Each structure stands twice: as structure tokens, then as C-alpha cells.
Amino acid sequence: MQAPLVASLLLTLVARAVAHRCPPRAAVMVLVACAVGCAVTTALVLALHLLVLVAQQPSVAAALGYDPARFAHHVPVPWQASLLAVALLAVAVVRVRLLRRRRNRALRAADDLCSRLGGQVGGVVVVDDGAEAFALPTRGGRVVVSRALLEALPAGEQAALLAHERAHLRDHHDLLRAATAWAAAIDLLLLGVPAAVRYASERWADESAAAELGGDRPLVARAVARAGLARTALQERPAWASVALAGGEGDVVRRVRALLAHRPGRGRPLLGLGAVCLALLLAAGGHAVEDTAEVLQHVRSGGQDTEHGLASVELAHQVGHRALEELVPSRG
């Protein structure tokens, strides 16, 4: 259980540095992959602790024909640790359900807004309210910009702002941000990673806009700064705001400084650390499943050596099924 926790803490500690010092696209990909890897491995380890706790129950052992004392001997996991794992797993399930509900509500609101605004898929829609510019990822995507913000920007900066928002849609930044949010909902230690991914995705869109405009990074910096100053603070956040991608939000000062400085280096040490972390997580998860299946087969066979294969997997499946029956009693 230690490997996923250590990896999650390490990822949270280095996420800001990765987002700031590495190329934005690579930073986003590495952070998202590592966050998802941490979340999957953590959920797997917590589920295996639940399996161990249920497998030690006399009723489950009697139904499947093995000795719970022998199982406890081969799996020396304190029951307090198993109960803590079950509690963390329950918290993760609740957080995932709440996030799913909020995201579905936001996507429906964004879809309704796109329907009302009309326009072509991936096109620009000009509205009269506020000083806003954002990308909506639903219905093929729309770039929404207010007339007041367009009037506040020179023509070149208008092009930079629109290129930034189109980059959000083209590179599917909403899905990458959502994946990190799901991971943080499962693994509480990843709470700082979504902010780093949001910043890195904004930087990615900034650099994409600069490349589209012939490499004019100072122009994009001026557009970002002016949009951030002109952006109207919404008194009440609409339901779709959580899925909208706005170029004038986030750490505008850091983004402007990054655009006015030299291009970020390759950041190979940090990216390599992320790749190693992800590989270790996947290996730890695979070993945990393999070890649990082997112990279940060993206990079922009474301590005698048997061939590893489908029998261990089948027994693990039976214990898991029995766990569900114990946790969710059948109706009637």
C-alpha cells in the first residue's frame, strides 16, 4: 500500500515544478498519466484490502471452503489497516459520484448554451454580455467571446486570443483536465495536481497560439495580460463554468512571464522521474494482484503446491462476489 501513497505525495510535490519548467504539452501528458496511474493503483490496493478483510470472515471462508486462520497467516494485514482502506475506498466512491453529478450538470448546461448560441462547430460566437472569452467543449466545440473584450484588444491580440481558445478545443484540454479531476477524486493526495494541469494546459494553448501566429510570443503575452485585466468577474458562476476553458483565467502573471522569457527547456529529469514513477505504480499494482491470487490459491489448496492459472483467478472472483453479497444484501 506504501508505493501508491509515496508516488501520490511525490507527484503532488513536483507537479508545480513540472508544469512550470517542462514544455507545456509534455508536462500535461506526464502529469495526467501519472495522476491516473496513481488513482488506478490506489483504488486497486484499497479494493484488495477490502477483499482481504472480507476473505477473513468465517462465513465467507466456510462458503468457499478454506481456513480463515490460515489465510490470515499468509496475509499478515492488520484489520485496522483493512478498515482504514475500506473507509478510504468509500470516501473515494462518494467523491467520484459527486464529481460525476456536477460534471454531468455542467455538460448539460454547456450543451444548452451552445444550442442557444448557435454558430458553426468550432466557430466563434460573439455575445454582448461581460468581458469574457472561453471555449465550450460540447456539441463539437464553440469559442465564445464578448463584444466588449474584442473592442478592448487590437486586431493582432484578438487573433492571439481566438487562437488560444481554438487550441483548447483542438487538443481536447477539457478531457485531460477531467481525467485529472477524476484521479484526484479517487486519490485524496492528488488534490494539488489538477491546478498544475490547468496551468500547464493554459501554457500549452499559449504556445500553440504563438506558433499559429508565426512564433510571436510577446503578442500572445500582451493578449493574455489584457484579457486578464479586462475579464469580468462573474457575480454568480453559471453551471457550465466548470467545463469552460477561459484564456484570461488562471495564473496570468506566470503565463505572461513564461511567454516573455525563453522557451522552457526539455525538463528531461522531471519527465523521466514521472515516467519511472508511472512504471513503478503499474508494476506495484500488477504484483499486488498476482500475490493476492497466489495466496488465495495457496489457502484453498491447503498449503500444497498447485499450478498457477485460472483457479486462483476464479477463487478471487468468488471472494469478490461473496464480498458484494455481504455488503449489499439481496432484496426480498
mmCIF file of C-alpha atoms in Angstrom:
data_model
loop_
_atom_site.group_PDB
_atom_site.id
_atom_site.type_symbol
_atom_site.label_atom_id
_atom_site.label_comp_id
_atom_site.label_asym_id
_atom_site.label_seq_id
_atom_site.Cartn_x
_atom_site.Cartn_y
_atom_site.Cartn_z
ATOM 1 C CA MET A 1 0.000 0.000 0.000
ATOM 2 C CA GLN A 2 3.005 2.277 0.539
ATOM 3 C CA ALA A 3 4.015 2.589 -3.126
ATOM 4 C CA PRO A 4 0.854 4.380 -4.365
ATOM 5 C CA LEU A 5 0.870 6.718 -1.340
ATOM 6 C CA VAL A 6 4.519 7.657 -1.809
ATOM 7 C CA ALA A 7 4.025 8.124 -5.550
ATOM 8 C CA SER A 8 0.960 10.330 -4.998
ATOM 9 C CA LEU A 9 2.798 12.518 -2.480
ATOM 10 C CA LEU A 10 5.806 12.779 -4.786
ATOM 11 C CA LEU A 11 3.623 13.714 -7.749
ATOM 12 C CA THR A 12 1.845 16.416 -5.742
ATOM 13 C CA LEU A 13 5.177 17.865 -4.599
ATOM 14 C CA VAL A 14 6.720 18.045 -8.091
ATOM 15 C CA ALA A 15 3.550 18.863 -10.089
ATOM 16 C CA ARG A 16 4.036 22.630 -9.915
ATOM 17 C CA ALA A 17 7.693 22.367 -10.940
ATOM 18 C CA VAL A 18 6.827 20.059 -13.838
ATOM 19 C CA ALA A 19 4.118 22.448 -15.065
ATOM 20 C CA HIS A 20 6.466 25.442 -14.854
ATOM 21 C CA ARG A 21 9.802 24.054 -16.057
ATOM 22 C CA CYS A 22 8.854 21.473 -18.683
ATOM 23 C CA PRO A 23 7.373 22.025 -22.150
ATOM 24 C CA PRO A 24 3.636 22.522 -21.550
ATOM 25 C CA ARG A 25 2.412 19.689 -23.770
ATOM 26 C CA ALA A 26 4.812 17.162 -22.249
ATOM 27 C CA ALA A 27 4.028 18.428 -18.743
ATOM 28 C CA VAL A 28 0.292 17.912 -19.235
ATOM 29 C CA MET A 29 0.708 14.426 -20.657
ATOM 30 C CA VAL A 30 3.087 13.271 -17.910
ATOM 31 C CA LEU A 31 1.023 14.771 -15.087
ATOM 32 C CA VAL A 32 -2.228 13.299 -16.392
ATOM 33 C CA ALA A 33 -0.701 9.862 -16.992
ATOM 34 C CA CYS A 34 0.920 9.763 -13.549
ATOM 35 C CA ALA A 35 -2.216 11.038 -11.804
ATOM 36 C CA VAL A 36 -4.392 8.420 -13.490
ATOM 37 C CA GLY A 37 -1.786 5.756 -12.707
ATOM 38 C CA CYS A 38 -1.712 6.777 -9.033
ATOM 39 C CA ALA A 39 -5.500 6.768 -8.819
ATOM 40 C CA VAL A 40 -5.907 3.375 -10.502
ATOM 41 C CA THR A 41 -3.195 1.760 -8.387
ATOM 42 C CA THR A 42 -4.550 3.301 -5.180
ATOM 43 C CA ALA A 43 -8.070 2.107 -5.948
ATOM 44 C CA LEU A 44 -6.728 -1.361 -6.747
ATOM 45 C CA VAL A 45 -4.778 -1.599 -3.487
ATOM 46 C CA LEU A 46 -7.757 -0.364 -1.452
ATOM 47 C CA ALA A 47 -10.022 -2.885 -3.184
ATOM 48 C CA LEU A 48 -7.548 -5.678 -2.423
ATOM 49 C CA HIS A 49 -7.570 -4.679 1.256
ATOM 50 C CA LEU A 50 -11.349 -4.937 1.160
ATOM 51 C CA LEU A 51 -11.009 -8.371 -0.414
ATOM 52 C CA VAL A 52 -8.610 -9.474 2.341
ATOM 53 C CA LEU A 53 -10.928 -8.181 5.070
ATOM 54 C CA VAL A 54 -13.936 -9.986 3.621
ATOM 55 C CA ALA A 55 -11.957 -13.174 2.976
ATOM 56 C CA GLN A 56 -11.109 -13.401 6.689
ATOM 57 C CA GLN A 57 -14.768 -13.557 7.674
ATOM 58 C CA PRO A 58 -15.785 -17.062 8.863
ATOM 59 C CA SER A 59 -18.979 -17.091 6.788
ATOM 60 C CA VAL A 60 -17.070 -16.359 3.583
ATOM 61 C CA ALA A 61 -14.379 -18.932 4.404
ATOM 62 C CA ALA A 62 -16.998 -21.580 5.169
ATOM 63 C CA ALA A 63 -18.839 -20.899 1.915
ATOM 64 C CA LEU A 64 -15.647 -21.171 -0.161
ATOM 65 C CA GLY A 65 -14.036 -23.990 1.804
ATOM 66 C CA TYR A 66 -10.810 -22.640 3.297
ATOM 67 C CA ASP A 67 -9.432 -21.915 6.771
ATOM 68 C CA PRO A 68 -9.600 -18.172 7.668
ATOM 69 C CA ALA A 69 -6.792 -18.600 10.222
ATOM 70 C CA ARG A 70 -4.500 -19.955 7.514
ATOM 71 C CA PHE A 71 -5.485 -17.097 5.247
ATOM 72 C CA ALA A 72 -4.649 -14.557 7.995
ATOM 73 C CA HIS A 73 -1.300 -16.283 8.474
ATOM 74 C CA HIS A 74 -0.390 -15.956 4.797
ATOM 75 C CA VAL A 75 -1.760 -12.392 4.550
ATOM 76 C CA PRO A 76 -0.463 -10.573 7.661
ATOM 77 C CA VAL A 77 -2.520 -7.413 7.160
ATOM 78 C CA PRO A 78 -3.786 -5.799 10.404
ATOM 79 C CA TRP A 79 -7.538 -5.479 10.458
ATOM 80 C CA GLN A 80 -7.138 -1.783 11.359
ATOM 81 C CA ALA A 81 -5.301 -1.203 8.084
ATOM 82 C CA SER A 82 -8.015 -3.026 6.170
ATOM 83 C CA LEU A 83 -10.743 -0.954 7.850
ATOM 84 C CA LEU A 84 -8.858 2.250 7.017
ATOM 85 C CA ALA A 85 -8.554 1.118 3.410
ATOM 86 C CA VAL A 86 -12.280 0.351 3.264
ATOM 87 C CA ALA A 87 -13.067 3.819 4.671
ATOM 88 C CA LEU A 88 -10.812 5.486 2.088
ATOM 89 C CA LEU A 89 -12.419 3.440 -0.668
ATOM 90 C CA ALA A 90 -15.882 4.516 0.500
ATOM 91 C CA VAL A 91 -14.793 8.171 0.525
ATOM 92 C CA ALA A 92 -13.416 7.778 -2.999
ATOM 93 C CA VAL A 93 -16.701 6.281 -4.224
ATOM 94 C CA VAL A 94 -18.678 9.187 -2.732
ATOM 95 C CA ARG A 95 -16.327 11.785 -4.214
ATOM 96 C CA VAL A 96 -16.495 10.161 -7.651
ATOM 97 C CA ARG A 97 -20.296 10.117 -7.564
ATOM 98 C CA LEU A 98 -20.438 13.794 -6.550
ATOM 99 C CA LEU A 99 -17.944 14.777 -9.259
ATOM 100 C CA ARG A 100 -19.875 12.806 -11.849
ATOM 101 C CA ARG A 101 -23.096 14.564 -10.860
ATOM 102 C CA ARG A 102 -21.517 18.031 -11.010
ATOM 103 C CA ARG A 103 -19.793 17.349 -14.324
ATOM 104 C CA ASN A 104 -22.932 15.957 -15.948
ATOM 105 C CA ARG A 105 -24.862 19.029 -14.801
ATOM 106 C CA ALA A 106 -22.145 21.326 -16.171
ATOM 107 C CA LEU A 107 -22.021 19.493 -19.510
ATOM 108 C CA ARG A 108 -25.805 19.707 -19.888
ATOM 109 C CA ALA A 109 -25.708 23.436 -19.150
ATOM 110 C CA ALA A 110 -22.861 23.943 -21.637
ATOM 111 C CA ASP A 111 -24.760 21.929 -24.235
ATOM 112 C CA ASP A 112 -27.850 24.089 -23.712
ATOM 113 C CA LEU A 113 -25.745 27.244 -24.016
ATOM 114 C CA CYS A 114 -24.238 26.019 -27.296
ATOM 115 C CA SER A 115 -27.741 25.294 -28.590
ATOM 116 C CA ARG A 116 -28.895 28.814 -27.750
ATOM 117 C CA LEU A 117 -25.802 30.479 -29.194
ATOM 118 C CA GLY A 118 -25.879 28.533 -32.455
ATOM 119 C CA GLY A 119 -22.967 29.033 -34.821
ATOM 120 C CA GLN A 120 -20.788 26.518 -36.612
ATOM 121 C CA VAL A 121 -18.939 23.671 -34.940
ATOM 122 C CA GLY A 122 -15.584 25.010 -33.768
ATOM 123 C CA GLY A 123 -16.595 28.519 -34.808
ATOM 124 C CA VAL A 124 -16.567 31.829 -32.958
ATOM 125 C CA VAL A 125 -19.723 33.202 -31.362
ATOM 126 C CA VAL A 126 -19.796 36.869 -30.303
ATOM 127 C CA VAL A 127 -22.024 37.777 -27.351
ATOM 128 C CA ASP A 128 -22.901 41.114 -25.772
ATOM 129 C CA ASP A 129 -22.566 40.276 -22.072
ATOM 130 C CA GLY A 130 -19.478 40.984 -19.952
ATOM 131 C CA ALA A 131 -15.837 40.815 -20.997
ATOM 132 C CA GLU A 132 -15.290 37.119 -21.476
ATOM 133 C CA ALA A 133 -13.602 34.675 -23.822
ATOM 134 C CA PHE A 134 -13.845 30.939 -23.335
ATOM 135 C CA ALA A 135 -14.136 27.640 -25.181
ATOM 136 C CA LEU A 136 -17.082 25.293 -24.687
ATOM 137 C CA PRO A 137 -16.187 21.653 -25.465
ATOM 138 C CA THR A 138 -19.725 20.373 -26.087
ATOM 139 C CA ARG A 139 -21.551 19.965 -29.431
ATOM 140 C CA GLY A 140 -18.286 19.941 -31.355
ATOM 141 C CA GLY A 141 -16.989 22.994 -29.510
ATOM 142 C CA ARG A 142 -17.601 26.725 -29.673
ATOM 143 C CA VAL A 143 -15.352 29.707 -28.977
ATOM 144 C CA VAL A 144 -17.425 32.335 -27.180
ATOM 145 C CA VAL A 145 -16.081 35.885 -26.928
ATOM 146 C CA SER A 146 -17.801 39.059 -25.793
ATOM 147 C CA ARG A 147 -18.007 42.172 -27.914
ATOM 148 C CA ALA A 148 -16.566 44.271 -25.081
ATOM 149 C CA LEU A 149 -13.428 42.135 -24.890
ATOM 150 C CA LEU A 150 -12.924 42.237 -28.655
ATOM 151 C CA GLU A 151 -13.191 46.029 -28.591
ATOM 152 C CA ALA A 152 -10.565 46.168 -25.817
ATOM 153 C CA LEU A 153 -7.987 44.265 -27.892
ATOM 154 C CA PRO A 154 -6.097 45.321 -31.038
ATOM 155 C CA ALA A 155 -6.546 43.118 -34.090
ATOM 156 C CA GLY A 156 -3.361 41.120 -33.502
ATOM 157 C CA GLU A 157 -4.258 40.375 -29.903
ATOM 158 C CA GLN A 158 -7.774 39.372 -30.953
ATOM 159 C CA ALA A 159 -6.239 36.783 -33.266
ATOM 160 C CA ALA A 160 -3.977 35.557 -30.451
ATOM 161 C CA LEU A 161 -6.888 35.203 -28.037
ATOM 162 C CA LEU A 162 -9.021 33.283 -30.530
ATOM 163 C CA ALA A 163 -6.081 31.042 -31.465
ATOM 164 C CA HIS A 164 -5.614 30.270 -27.777
ATOM 165 C CA GLU A 165 -9.242 29.215 -27.368
ATOM 166 C CA ARG A 166 -9.203 27.133 -30.558
ATOM 167 C CA ALA A 167 -6.124 25.317 -29.234
ATOM 168 C CA HIS A 168 -8.115 24.288 -26.156
ATOM 169 C CA LEU A 169 -10.725 22.654 -28.379
ATOM 170 C CA ARG A 170 -8.306 21.134 -30.875
ATOM 171 C CA ASP A 171 -6.121 19.475 -28.231
ATOM 172 C CA HIS A 172 -9.056 18.323 -26.055
ATOM 173 C CA HIS A 173 -7.799 20.014 -22.917
ATOM 174 C CA ASP A 174 -11.195 19.552 -21.283
ATOM 175 C CA LEU A 175 -10.780 15.757 -21.340
ATOM 176 C CA LEU A 176 -7.254 15.950 -19.921
ATOM 177 C CA ARG A 177 -8.420 18.219 -17.110
ATOM 178 C CA ALA A 178 -11.379 15.951 -16.439
ATOM 179 C CA ALA A 179 -9.123 12.885 -16.209
ATOM 180 C CA THR A 180 -7.019 14.627 -13.571
ATOM 181 C CA ALA A 181 -10.120 15.693 -11.660
ATOM 182 C CA TRP A 182 -11.363 12.076 -11.621
ATOM 183 C CA ALA A 183 -7.959 10.920 -10.390
ATOM 184 C CA ALA A 184 -7.944 13.491 -7.578
ATOM 185 C CA ALA A 185 -11.451 12.418 -6.588
ATOM 186 C CA ILE A 186 -10.200 8.853 -6.118
ATOM 187 C CA ASP A 187 -6.833 9.693 -4.537
ATOM 188 C CA LEU A 188 -7.047 12.487 -1.949
ATOM 189 C CA LEU A 189 -3.278 13.011 -2.069
ATOM 190 C CA LEU A 190 -3.547 14.292 -5.651
ATOM 191 C CA LEU A 191 -5.597 17.375 -4.782
ATOM 192 C CA GLY A 192 -2.826 19.742 -5.926
ATOM 193 C CA VAL A 193 -2.306 18.117 -9.323
ATOM 194 C CA PRO A 194 -5.439 19.423 -11.159
ATOM 195 C CA ALA A 195 -4.315 23.031 -10.612
ATOM 196 C CA ALA A 196 -0.923 22.227 -12.142
ATOM 197 C CA VAL A 197 -2.613 20.567 -15.130
ATOM 198 C CA ARG A 198 -4.903 23.581 -15.620
ATOM 199 C CA TYR A 199 -1.907 25.922 -15.637
ATOM 200 C CA ALA A 200 0.107 23.694 -17.977
ATOM 201 C CA SER A 201 -2.842 23.348 -20.371
ATOM 202 C CA GLU A 202 -3.202 27.146 -20.475
ATOM 203 C CA ARG A 203 0.517 27.396 -21.242
ATOM 204 C CA TRP A 204 0.080 24.741 -23.928
ATOM 205 C CA ALA A 205 -2.663 26.822 -25.536
ATOM 206 C CA ASP A 206 -0.490 29.948 -25.236
ATOM 207 C CA GLU A 207 2.407 28.287 -27.053
ATOM 208 C CA SER A 208 0.062 26.838 -29.687
ATOM 209 C CA ALA A 209 -1.351 30.310 -30.324
ATOM 210 C CA ALA A 210 2.156 31.747 -30.636
ATOM 211 C CA ALA A 211 3.128 29.027 -33.119
ATOM 212 C CA GLU A 212 -0.021 29.731 -35.156
ATOM 213 C CA LEU A 213 0.923 33.423 -35.300
ATOM 214 C CA GLY A 214 4.436 32.828 -36.553
ATOM 215 C CA GLY A 215 6.122 32.421 -33.181
ATOM 216 C CA ASP A 216 5.131 35.870 -31.869
ATOM 217 C CA ARG A 217 5.157 35.013 -28.157
ATOM 218 C CA PRO A 218 5.185 38.689 -26.953
ATOM 219 C CA LEU A 219 1.952 39.266 -28.893
ATOM 220 C CA VAL A 220 0.294 36.345 -27.112
ATOM 221 C CA ALA A 221 1.650 37.624 -23.787
ATOM 222 C CA ARG A 222 0.044 41.029 -24.364
ATOM 223 C CA ALA A 223 -3.251 39.380 -25.336
ATOM 224 C CA VAL A 224 -3.247 37.199 -22.218
ATOM 225 C CA ALA A 225 -2.421 40.154 -19.963
ATOM 226 C CA ARG A 226 -5.021 42.449 -21.490
ATOM 227 C CA ALA A 227 -7.698 39.733 -21.431
ATOM 228 C CA GLY A 228 -6.915 39.017 -17.788
ATOM 229 C CA LEU A 229 -7.288 42.700 -16.894
ATOM 230 C CA ALA A 230 -10.487 43.144 -18.892
ATOM 231 C CA ARG A 231 -12.087 39.891 -17.786
ATOM 232 C CA THR A 232 -15.301 40.448 -15.881
ATOM 233 C CA ALA A 233 -15.594 38.610 -12.594
ATOM 234 C CA LEU A 234 -18.907 36.782 -12.689
ATOM 235 C CA GLN A 235 -21.038 37.544 -9.644
ATOM 236 C CA GLU A 236 -22.614 34.094 -9.827
ATOM 237 C CA ARG A 237 -20.845 31.263 -11.624
ATOM 238 C CA PRO A 238 -23.184 29.573 -14.120
ATOM 239 C CA ALA A 239 -23.463 25.796 -14.150
ATOM 240 C CA TRP A 240 -21.367 25.476 -17.326
ATOM 241 C CA ALA A 241 -18.409 27.433 -15.910
ATOM 242 C CA SER A 242 -16.622 24.345 -14.596
ATOM 243 C CA VAL A 243 -16.204 22.873 -18.105
ATOM 244 C CA ALA A 244 -15.473 26.150 -19.929
ATOM 245 C CA LEU A 245 -11.824 26.888 -20.778
ATOM 246 C CA ALA A 246 -11.088 30.607 -20.436
ATOM 247 C CA GLY A 247 -7.832 32.080 -21.668
ATOM 248 C CA GLY A 248 -7.953 35.024 -19.250
ATOM 249 C CA GLU A 249 -8.145 32.909 -16.099
ATOM 250 C CA GLY A 250 -5.573 31.077 -14.042
ATOM 251 C CA ASP A 251 -2.159 32.448 -13.086
ATOM 252 C CA VAL A 252 -1.999 35.145 -15.746
ATOM 253 C CA VAL A 253 1.170 36.728 -14.344
ATOM 254 C CA ARG A 254 3.149 33.466 -14.505
ATOM 255 C CA ARG A 255 1.872 32.789 -18.020
ATOM 256 C CA VAL A 256 2.906 36.240 -19.229
ATOM 257 C CA ARG A 257 6.351 35.877 -17.657
ATOM 258 C CA ALA A 258 6.770 32.465 -19.282
ATOM 259 C CA LEU A 259 5.836 33.865 -22.699
ATOM 260 C CA LEU A 260 8.269 36.780 -22.350
ATOM 261 C CA ALA A 261 11.092 34.505 -21.197
ATOM 262 C CA HIS A 262 12.930 31.887 -23.208
ATOM 263 C CA ARG A 263 11.115 28.752 -24.224
ATOM 264 C CA PRO A 264 11.075 26.177 -21.417
ATOM 265 C CA GLY A 265 13.749 23.513 -21.572
ATOM 266 C CA ARG A 266 13.026 19.890 -22.200
ATOM 267 C CA GLY A 267 12.885 19.137 -18.491
ATOM 268 C CA ARG A 268 14.168 15.619 -19.048
ATOM 269 C CA PRO A 269 14.955 14.866 -15.363
ATOM 270 C CA LEU A 270 11.428 15.760 -14.224
ATOM 271 C CA LEU A 271 9.769 13.988 -17.143
ATOM 272 C CA GLY A 272 11.976 10.951 -16.608
ATOM 273 C CA LEU A 273 11.034 10.912 -12.930
ATOM 274 C CA GLY A 274 7.376 10.916 -13.913
ATOM 275 C CA ALA A 275 7.864 8.032 -16.331
ATOM 276 C CA VAL A 276 9.710 5.979 -13.710
ATOM 277 C CA CYS A 277 7.006 6.745 -11.152
ATOM 278 C CA LEU A 278 4.296 5.560 -13.543
ATOM 279 C CA ALA A 279 6.193 2.362 -14.362
ATOM 280 C CA LEU A 280 6.675 1.577 -10.667
ATOM 281 C CA LEU A 281 2.981 2.149 -9.997
ATOM 282 C CA LEU A 282 1.921 -0.220 -12.748
ATOM 283 C CA ALA A 283 4.397 -2.842 -11.563
ATOM 284 C CA ALA A 284 3.232 -2.488 -7.947
ATOM 285 C CA GLY A 285 -0.406 -2.892 -8.966
ATOM 286 C CA GLY A 286 0.342 -5.969 -11.043
ATOM 287 C CA HIS A 287 2.357 -7.585 -8.261
ATOM 288 C CA ALA A 288 -0.406 -6.877 -5.735
ATOM 289 C CA VAL A 289 -2.988 -8.668 -7.878
ATOM 290 C CA GLU A 290 -0.638 -11.571 -8.590
ATOM 291 C CA ASP A 291 0.334 -12.012 -4.933
ATOM 292 C CA THR A 292 -3.272 -11.923 -3.750
ATOM 293 C CA ALA A 293 -4.343 -14.517 -6.322
ATOM 294 C CA GLU A 294 -1.440 -16.778 -5.330
ATOM 295 C CA VAL A 295 -2.287 -16.531 -1.624
ATOM 296 C CA LEU A 296 -5.938 -17.331 -2.294
ATOM 297 C CA GLN A 297 -4.958 -20.378 -4.326
ATOM 298 C CA HIS A 298 -2.449 -21.494 -1.673
ATOM 299 C CA VAL A 299 -5.023 -21.274 1.109
ATOM 300 C CA ARG A 300 -7.679 -23.038 -0.970
ATOM 301 C CA SER A 301 -5.287 -25.906 -1.718
ATOM 302 C CA GLY A 302 -4.435 -26.356 1.968
ATOM 303 C CA GLY A 303 -0.816 -25.267 1.588
ATOM 304 C CA GLN A 304 0.104 -27.696 -1.176
ATOM 305 C CA ASP A 305 1.821 -26.531 -4.317
ATOM 306 C CA THR A 306 -0.539 -26.205 -7.232
ATOM 307 C CA GLU A 307 -0.325 -24.882 -10.713
ATOM 308 C CA HIS A 308 -0.999 -21.196 -11.061
ATOM 309 C CA GLY A 309 -3.691 -20.362 -13.514
ATOM 310 C CA LEU A 310 -7.376 -19.875 -13.814
ATOM 311 C CA ALA A 311 -8.115 -21.500 -10.444
ATOM 312 C CA SER A 312 -6.598 -18.601 -8.476
ATOM 313 C CA VAL A 313 -8.381 -16.039 -10.593
ATOM 314 C CA GLU A 314 -11.650 -17.937 -10.199
ATOM 315 C CA LEU A 315 -11.273 -18.031 -6.408
ATOM 316 C CA ALA A 316 -10.522 -14.298 -6.289
ATOM 317 C CA HIS A 317 -13.649 -13.731 -8.338
ATOM 318 C CA GLN A 318 -15.688 -15.888 -5.949
ATOM 319 C CA VAL A 319 -14.419 -13.986 -2.914
ATOM 320 C CA GLY A 320 -15.175 -10.667 -4.592
ATOM 321 C CA HIS A 321 -18.658 -11.849 -5.475
ATOM 322 C CA ARG A 322 -19.185 -13.018 -1.917
ATOM 323 C CA ALA A 323 -17.980 -9.617 -0.677
ATOM 324 C CA LEU A 324 -20.644 -7.886 -2.708
ATOM 325 C CA GLU A 325 -23.290 -10.202 -1.291
ATOM 326 C CA GLU A 326 -22.123 -9.418 2.244
ATOM 327 C CA LEU A 327 -22.019 -5.652 1.648
ATOM 328 C CA VAL A 328 -25.235 -5.425 -0.396
ATOM 329 C CA PRO A 329 -27.818 -7.889 0.924
ATOM 330 C CA SER A 330 -30.248 -9.099 -1.679
ATOM 331 C CA ARG A 331 -33.784 -7.734 -1.532
ATOM 332 C CA GLY A 332 -36.698 -9.971 -0.719
#
